[in-house]
mmCIF file of C-alpha atoms in Angstrom:
data_model
loop_
_atom_site.group_PDB
_atom_site.id
_atom_site.type_symbol
_atom_site.label_atom_id
_atom_site.label_comp_id
_atom_site.label_asym_id
_atom_site.label_seq_id
_atom_site.Cartn_x
_atom_site.Cartn_y
_atom_site.Cartn_z
ATOM 1 C CA MET A 910 145.979 -61.704 179.540
ATOM 2 C CA ALA A 911 148.698 -59.807 177.786
ATOM 3 C CA PRO A 912 151.792 -58.563 180.051
ATOM 4 C CA ALA A 913 151.245 -54.654 180.436
ATOM 5 C CA PRO A 914 153.875 -52.956 177.825
ATOM 6 C CA LYS A 915 157.001 -51.864 179.848
ATOM 7 C CA TYR A 916 158.551 -48.302 179.206
ATOM 8 C CA ASP A 917 161.938 -46.934 180.213
ATOM 9 C CA GLN A 918 162.332 -44.736 183.104
ATOM 10 C CA GLN A 919 162.324 -41.396 181.015
ATOM 11 C CA THR A 920 159.719 -42.049 179.270
ATOM 12 C CA GLN A 921 157.616 -43.147 182.346
ATOM 13 C CA GLN A 922 158.343 -39.743 184.062
ATOM 14 C CA GLN A 923 157.049 -38.386 181.106
ATOM 15 C CA MET A 924 153.861 -40.177 180.722
ATOM 16 C CA ILE A 925 153.186 -39.196 184.400
ATOM 17 C CA LEU A 926 154.026 -35.824 183.941
ATOM 18 C CA HIS A 927 151.610 -35.272 180.867
ATOM 19 C CA ALA A 928 148.365 -37.230 182.778
ATOM 20 C CA ALA A 929 149.075 -35.050 185.474
ATOM 21 C CA GLU A 930 148.853 -31.462 183.157
ATOM 22 C CA GLN A 931 145.465 -33.125 181.683
ATOM 23 C CA CYS A 932 144.073 -33.922 185.028
ATOM 24 C CA ILE A 933 145.317 -30.230 186.645
ATOM 25 C CA ASN A 934 143.396 -28.913 183.334
ATOM 26 C CA GLU A 935 140.165 -30.817 184.047
ATOM 27 C CA SER A 936 140.361 -30.291 188.072
ATOM 28 C CA SER A 937 142.877 -27.474 189.472
ATOM 29 C CA VAL A 938 146.353 -27.541 191.007
ATOM 30 C CA THR A 939 144.913 -28.753 194.039
ATOM 31 C CA ASP A 940 141.891 -30.865 193.016
ATOM 32 C CA PHE A 941 143.580 -33.428 191.266
ATOM 33 C CA THR A 942 144.331 -37.595 192.435
ATOM 34 C CA MET A 943 147.100 -39.468 192.295
ATOM 35 C CA ALA A 944 144.852 -42.369 191.087
ATOM 36 C CA LYS A 945 143.765 -40.382 188.477
ATOM 37 C CA ILE A 946 147.240 -39.673 187.100
ATOM 38 C CA ALA A 947 148.275 -43.372 187.526
ATOM 39 C CA ARG A 948 144.753 -44.508 185.515
ATOM 40 C CA VAL A 949 145.145 -41.797 182.688
ATOM 41 C CA ALA A 950 149.005 -42.100 182.367
ATOM 42 C CA GLY A 951 148.139 -46.534 182.155
ATOM 43 C CA LEU A 952 150.441 -47.111 184.923
ATOM 44 C CA SER A 953 150.000 -48.619 188.154
ATOM 45 C CA MET A 954 150.274 -46.794 191.197
ATOM 46 C CA GLY A 955 153.643 -48.385 192.186
ATOM 47 C CA SER A 956 155.081 -47.277 188.460
ATOM 48 C CA VAL A 957 153.809 -43.740 189.909
ATOM 49 C CA TYR A 958 155.425 -43.402 192.962
ATOM 50 C CA LYS A 959 158.764 -44.573 191.424
ATOM 51 C CA PHE A 960 159.209 -40.877 190.547
ATOM 52 C CA VAL A 961 156.947 -38.896 192.534
ATOM 53 C CA GLN A 962 155.957 -39.938 196.424
ATOM 54 C CA SER A 963 152.852 -37.136 196.598
ATOM 55 C CA LYS A 964 150.986 -34.682 195.025
ATOM 56 C CA GLU A 965 153.405 -32.248 196.007
ATOM 57 C CA ASP A 966 155.926 -34.040 194.162
ATOM 58 C CA ILE A 967 153.854 -33.738 190.887
ATOM 59 C CA VAL A 968 153.294 -29.684 191.336
ATOM 60 C CA LEU A 969 157.245 -29.457 191.738
ATOM 61 C CA ALA A 970 157.775 -31.356 188.869
ATOM 62 C CA LEU A 971 155.885 -29.518 186.947
ATOM 63 C CA ALA A 972 156.843 -26.256 188.194
ATOM 64 C CA TYR A 973 160.466 -27.732 186.974
ATOM 65 C CA GLN A 974 159.649 -28.077 183.910
ATOM 66 C CA SER A 975 157.825 -24.301 183.574
ATOM 67 C CA PHE A 976 161.235 -23.278 185.110
ATOM 68 C CA VAL A 977 163.289 -24.981 182.552
ATOM 69 C CA HIS A 978 160.853 -23.516 179.819
ATOM 70 C CA VAL A 979 161.283 -19.761 180.942
ATOM 71 C CA SER A 980 164.832 -19.762 181.397
ATOM 72 C CA LYS A 981 165.210 -21.413 177.925
ATOM 73 C CA ILE A 982 163.758 -18.340 176.728
ATOM 74 C CA PHE A 983 165.385 -15.798 179.371
ATOM 75 C CA ASP A 984 168.863 -17.299 177.759
ATOM 76 C CA GLN A 985 167.519 -16.511 174.493
ATOM 77 C CA VAL A 986 166.730 -12.701 175.027
ATOM 78 C CA LEU A 987 169.736 -12.228 177.291
ATOM 79 C CA ALA A 988 172.149 -13.279 174.216
ATOM 80 C CA LEU A 989 170.953 -10.880 172.010
ATOM 81 C CA PRO A 990 173.045 -8.081 170.839
ATOM 82 C CA ILE A 991 171.726 -5.388 172.455
ATOM 83 C CA SER A 992 172.936 -3.144 176.009
ATOM 84 C CA THR A 993 172.593 -4.907 179.250
ATOM 85 C CA PRO A 994 169.364 -2.253 180.608
ATOM 86 C CA GLU A 995 167.834 -3.361 176.871
ATOM 87 C CA LYS A 996 168.281 -7.223 178.078
ATOM 88 C CA ILE A 997 166.515 -6.558 181.167
ATOM 89 C CA LEU A 998 163.959 -4.508 179.912
ATOM 90 C CA ALA A 999 163.385 -6.990 177.313
ATOM 91 C CA ILE A 1000 162.180 -9.645 180.019
ATOM 92 C CA SER A 1001 159.025 -7.700 180.656
ATOM 93 C CA LEU A 1002 158.495 -7.172 177.001
ATOM 94 C CA ILE A 1003 157.933 -10.960 176.173
ATOM 95 C CA SER A 1004 154.407 -12.037 175.500
ATOM 96 C CA PRO A 1005 152.885 -14.138 178.532
ATOM 97 C CA GLN A 1006 151.685 -16.283 175.834
ATOM 98 C CA LYS A 1007 155.830 -17.248 174.812
ATOM 99 C CA LEU A 1008 156.472 -17.807 178.320
ATOM 100 C CA GLN A 1009 153.674 -19.968 179.159
ATOM 101 C CA CYS A 1010 154.082 -23.950 179.560
ATOM 102 C CA PHE A 1011 150.995 -25.088 180.990
ATOM 103 C CA GLU A 1012 147.666 -23.334 180.802
ATOM 104 C CA PHE A 1013 148.114 -23.222 185.001
ATOM 105 C CA ASP A 1014 151.097 -21.433 185.154
ATOM 106 C CA TYR A 1015 150.434 -18.899 187.391
ATOM 107 C CA GLU A 1016 148.322 -20.803 189.882
ATOM 108 C CA LEU A 1017 151.499 -23.884 189.621
ATOM 109 C CA GLN A 1018 154.018 -21.097 190.246
ATOM 110 C CA THR A 1019 152.262 -19.995 193.820
ATOM 111 C CA TYR A 1020 151.125 -23.161 194.752
ATOM 112 C CA ALA A 1021 154.634 -24.679 194.269
ATOM 113 C CA THR A 1022 156.276 -21.483 196.391
ATOM 114 C CA ASN A 1023 153.966 -22.005 199.185
ATOM 115 C CA GLU A 1024 156.243 -23.554 202.224
ATOM 116 C CA ALA A 1025 153.424 -26.086 203.111
ATOM 117 C CA VAL A 1026 154.421 -27.686 199.522
ATOM 118 C CA ILE A 1027 158.029 -27.644 200.035
ATOM 119 C CA ARG A 1028 158.126 -28.858 203.056
ATOM 120 C CA LYS A 1029 155.900 -32.049 202.080
ATOM 121 C CA GLY A 1030 158.037 -32.261 198.636
ATOM 122 C CA SER A 1031 160.698 -34.784 198.778
ATOM 123 C CA SER A 1032 164.224 -34.128 198.506
ATOM 124 C CA TYR A 1033 164.533 -35.342 194.757
ATOM 125 C CA TRP A 1034 161.829 -32.205 193.290
ATOM 126 C CA THR A 1035 162.682 -29.458 195.704
ATOM 127 C CA THR A 1036 166.619 -29.856 194.906
ATOM 128 C CA LYS A 1037 165.333 -29.657 191.490
ATOM 129 C CA ILE A 1038 163.581 -26.927 191.921
ATOM 130 C CA ILE A 1039 166.373 -24.946 193.605
ATOM 131 C CA GLU A 1040 168.984 -25.478 190.949
ATOM 132 C CA ALA A 1041 166.163 -24.255 188.360
ATOM 133 C CA SER A 1042 165.710 -21.076 190.337
ATOM 134 C CA SER A 1043 169.683 -20.592 190.991
ATOM 135 C CA ARG A 1044 170.532 -21.205 187.122
ATOM 136 C CA CYS A 1045 168.005 -18.605 186.348
ATOM 137 C CA GLU A 1046 169.166 -16.237 188.658
ATOM 138 C CA SER A 1047 172.940 -16.841 187.989
ATOM 139 C CA SER A 1048 172.259 -16.527 184.560
ATOM 140 C CA PHE A 1049 171.017 -12.704 185.084
ATOM 141 C CA LYS A 1050 173.729 -12.300 187.214
ATOM 142 C CA LEU A 1051 176.639 -13.006 184.759
ATOM 143 C CA ALA A 1052 174.627 -10.881 181.941
ATOM 144 C CA LEU A 1053 174.483 -7.713 184.060
ATOM 145 C CA THR A 1054 178.464 -8.693 185.181
ATOM 146 C CA ASP A 1055 179.716 -8.734 181.713
ATOM 147 C CA GLY A 1056 177.994 -5.645 180.721
ATOM 148 C CA ILE A 1057 179.258 -3.363 183.847
ATOM 149 C CA ASN A 1058 183.018 -5.127 183.384
ATOM 150 C CA SER A 1059 182.328 -4.451 179.829
ATOM 151 C CA GLY A 1060 181.883 -0.559 180.783
ATOM 152 C CA GLU A 1061 178.119 0.081 179.901
ATOM 153 C CA LEU A 1062 177.731 0.717 183.783
ATOM 154 C CA LYS A 1063 180.043 3.545 185.088
ATOM 155 C CA ASP A 1064 181.497 4.864 188.493
ATOM 156 C CA VAL A 1065 179.738 1.149 190.576
ATOM 157 C CA PRO A 1066 181.937 1.030 193.847
ATOM 158 C CA ASN A 1067 180.056 -2.293 194.965
ATOM 159 C CA LEU A 1068 179.522 -4.506 191.815
ATOM 160 C CA ALA A 1069 177.387 -7.551 193.635
ATOM 161 C CA GLN A 1070 175.149 -4.665 195.319
ATOM 162 C CA VAL A 1071 173.961 -3.044 192.384
ATOM 163 C CA ILE A 1072 173.969 -6.086 190.271
ATOM 164 C CA ASP A 1073 171.658 -7.347 193.591
ATOM 165 C CA GLU A 1074 169.673 -3.921 193.149
ATOM 166 C CA ILE A 1075 168.682 -3.973 190.244
ATOM 167 C CA ILE A 1076 167.749 -8.064 189.825
ATOM 168 C CA ILE A 1077 165.355 -7.460 192.840
ATOM 169 C CA SER A 1078 163.817 -4.444 192.324
ATOM 170 C CA GLY A 1079 163.404 -5.215 188.514
ATOM 171 C CA TRP A 1080 161.503 -8.576 189.739
ATOM 172 C CA ALA A 1081 159.618 -7.071 192.263
ATOM 173 C CA MET A 1082 158.346 -4.412 189.621
ATOM 174 C CA THR A 1083 157.523 -7.190 187.068
ATOM 175 C CA VAL A 1084 156.060 -9.868 189.528
ATOM 176 C CA GLY A 1085 154.073 -6.988 191.593
ATOM 177 C CA TYR A 1086 152.659 -5.382 188.683
ATOM 178 C CA GLU A 1087 150.772 -9.281 187.389
ATOM 179 C CA GLN A 1088 149.770 -10.127 191.066
ATOM 180 C CA VAL A 1089 147.837 -6.317 191.316
ATOM 181 C CA GLN A 1090 146.289 -6.946 187.987
ATOM 182 C CA ARG A 1091 145.260 -10.133 189.022
ATOM 183 C CA VAL A 1092 143.309 -8.864 192.021
ATOM 184 C CA GLN A 1093 142.021 -5.692 189.648
ATOM 185 C CA GLN A 1094 140.528 -8.390 187.053
ATOM 186 C CA THR A 1095 139.029 -11.416 189.231
ATOM 187 C CA LYS A 1096 135.694 -10.907 187.276
ATOM 188 C CA GLN A 1097 137.332 -10.765 183.784
ATOM 189 C CA ILE A 1098 139.431 -13.928 185.025
ATOM 190 C CA VAL A 1099 136.418 -15.512 186.045
ATOM 191 C CA GLU A 1100 134.543 -14.845 183.134
ATOM 192 C CA GLY A 1101 137.653 -15.349 180.216
ATOM 193 C CA THR A 1102 138.234 -12.065 179.070
ATOM 194 C CA ASP A 1103 141.223 -11.111 181.269
ATOM 195 C CA SER A 1104 144.537 -9.675 179.196
ATOM 196 C CA LEU A 1105 146.872 -11.101 181.269
ATOM 197 C CA GLN A 1106 148.643 -12.992 178.509
ATOM 198 C CA GLN A 1107 148.802 -9.905 176.200
ATOM 199 C CA PRO A 1108 151.881 -8.287 175.706
ATOM 200 C CA LEU A 1109 152.339 -5.018 177.279
ATOM 201 C CA GLU A 1110 152.876 -1.744 175.049
ATOM 202 C CA LEU A 1111 155.791 -0.037 174.815
ATOM 203 C CA ASP A 1112 154.423 2.938 176.647
ATOM 204 C CA HIS A 1113 152.888 0.691 179.757
ATOM 205 C CA PRO A 1114 152.793 2.589 183.345
ATOM 206 C CA ILE A 1115 154.903 -0.525 184.503
ATOM 207 C CA ILE A 1116 157.577 -0.301 181.020
ATOM 208 C CA ARG A 1117 158.069 3.726 181.804
ATOM 209 C CA SER A 1118 158.607 2.901 185.502
ATOM 210 C CA SER A 1119 161.165 0.379 184.069
ATOM 211 C CA VAL A 1120 162.931 2.490 182.243
ATOM 212 C CA ARG A 1121 163.109 5.260 184.986
ATOM 213 C CA LEU A 1122 164.310 2.620 187.522
ATOM 214 C CA LEU A 1123 167.112 1.649 185.439
ATOM 215 C CA ASN A 1124 167.855 4.954 184.234
ATOM 216 C CA SER A 1125 168.360 6.308 187.899
ATOM 217 C CA TYR A 1126 171.768 3.958 187.255
ATOM 218 C CA PRO A 1127 174.813 5.732 185.190
ATOM 219 C CA TRP A 1128 174.681 3.671 181.986
ATOM 220 C CA GLN A 1129 176.931 4.594 179.178
ATOM 221 C CA LYS A 1130 173.889 4.097 177.025
ATOM 222 C CA PRO A 1131 170.611 5.180 178.723
ATOM 223 C CA LEU A 1132 167.325 3.566 177.878
ATOM 224 C CA THR A 1133 165.373 6.128 175.012
ATOM 225 C CA SER A 1134 162.170 5.321 172.958
ATOM 226 C CA ASP A 1135 164.641 4.435 170.193
ATOM 227 C CA SER A 1136 165.732 1.666 172.941
ATOM 228 C CA LEU A 1137 162.261 -0.030 173.364
ATOM 229 C CA ILE A 1138 161.510 -0.292 169.280
ATOM 230 C CA GLN A 1139 165.094 -2.064 169.138
ATOM 231 C CA ILE A 1140 163.786 -4.798 171.655
ATOM 232 C CA GLU A 1141 160.300 -4.700 170.451
ATOM 233 C CA GLN A 1142 161.983 -5.659 166.957
ATOM 234 C CA GLN A 1143 164.614 -8.131 168.515
ATOM 235 C CA LEU A 1144 161.579 -10.212 170.179
ATOM 236 C CA ILE A 1145 159.734 -10.008 167.312
ATOM 237 C CA ALA A 1146 162.265 -11.759 165.509
ATOM 238 C CA LEU A 1147 163.223 -14.451 167.867
ATOM 239 C CA ASN A 1148 158.763 -14.921 167.769
ATOM 240 C CA LEU A 1149 158.432 -13.759 171.529
ATOM 241 C CA ARG A 1150 156.041 -10.609 170.928
#
């Protein structure tokens, strides 16, 4: 009997996560088994458990990959030569398909932030998730701070407070909108005819609401219809829309 091929640790980890992605695509985020992952990866259960100690670790490891993917795209947008409020709005105008790392991203992110999953996950993968989330938040705070410090926002008495307000309210609007849409489109999701992967139109209600929110702050250069066109052109150039 020929000896089993040997792989370095990084290769084995990728084999496990690729197998996990395949298994979840064939079942769901909750129904896959560790035994099937090992079988699909062509590795022993012992090899699998060197990198992940449970199904919860699999979920967290895949969620970490998704976080990293999204963070890289956000970094591209935050580096664009546009104003700070335009950068914030640009995040909402990215095509959801470009942000997608896995077909089951939404379910993955929802499950990975469940308290029970986090508590059952190993310290290694929970730490990785925290690091990825913190990095993403830091990028936004840095972009806002740089913009405000450069004079884009007038008369700000409490910089940290304003930054927290903009970040929290912006995320609440965009994430809340997606959740409401998923509830309303349950039938279309079941049928596979939903439009949640389509980019938002420039005159979409959530975009208009975001413009109103951002323009409630005293920017030197408030958002206009021309701003939206410029944002769209920049995202198209990056193949993000």
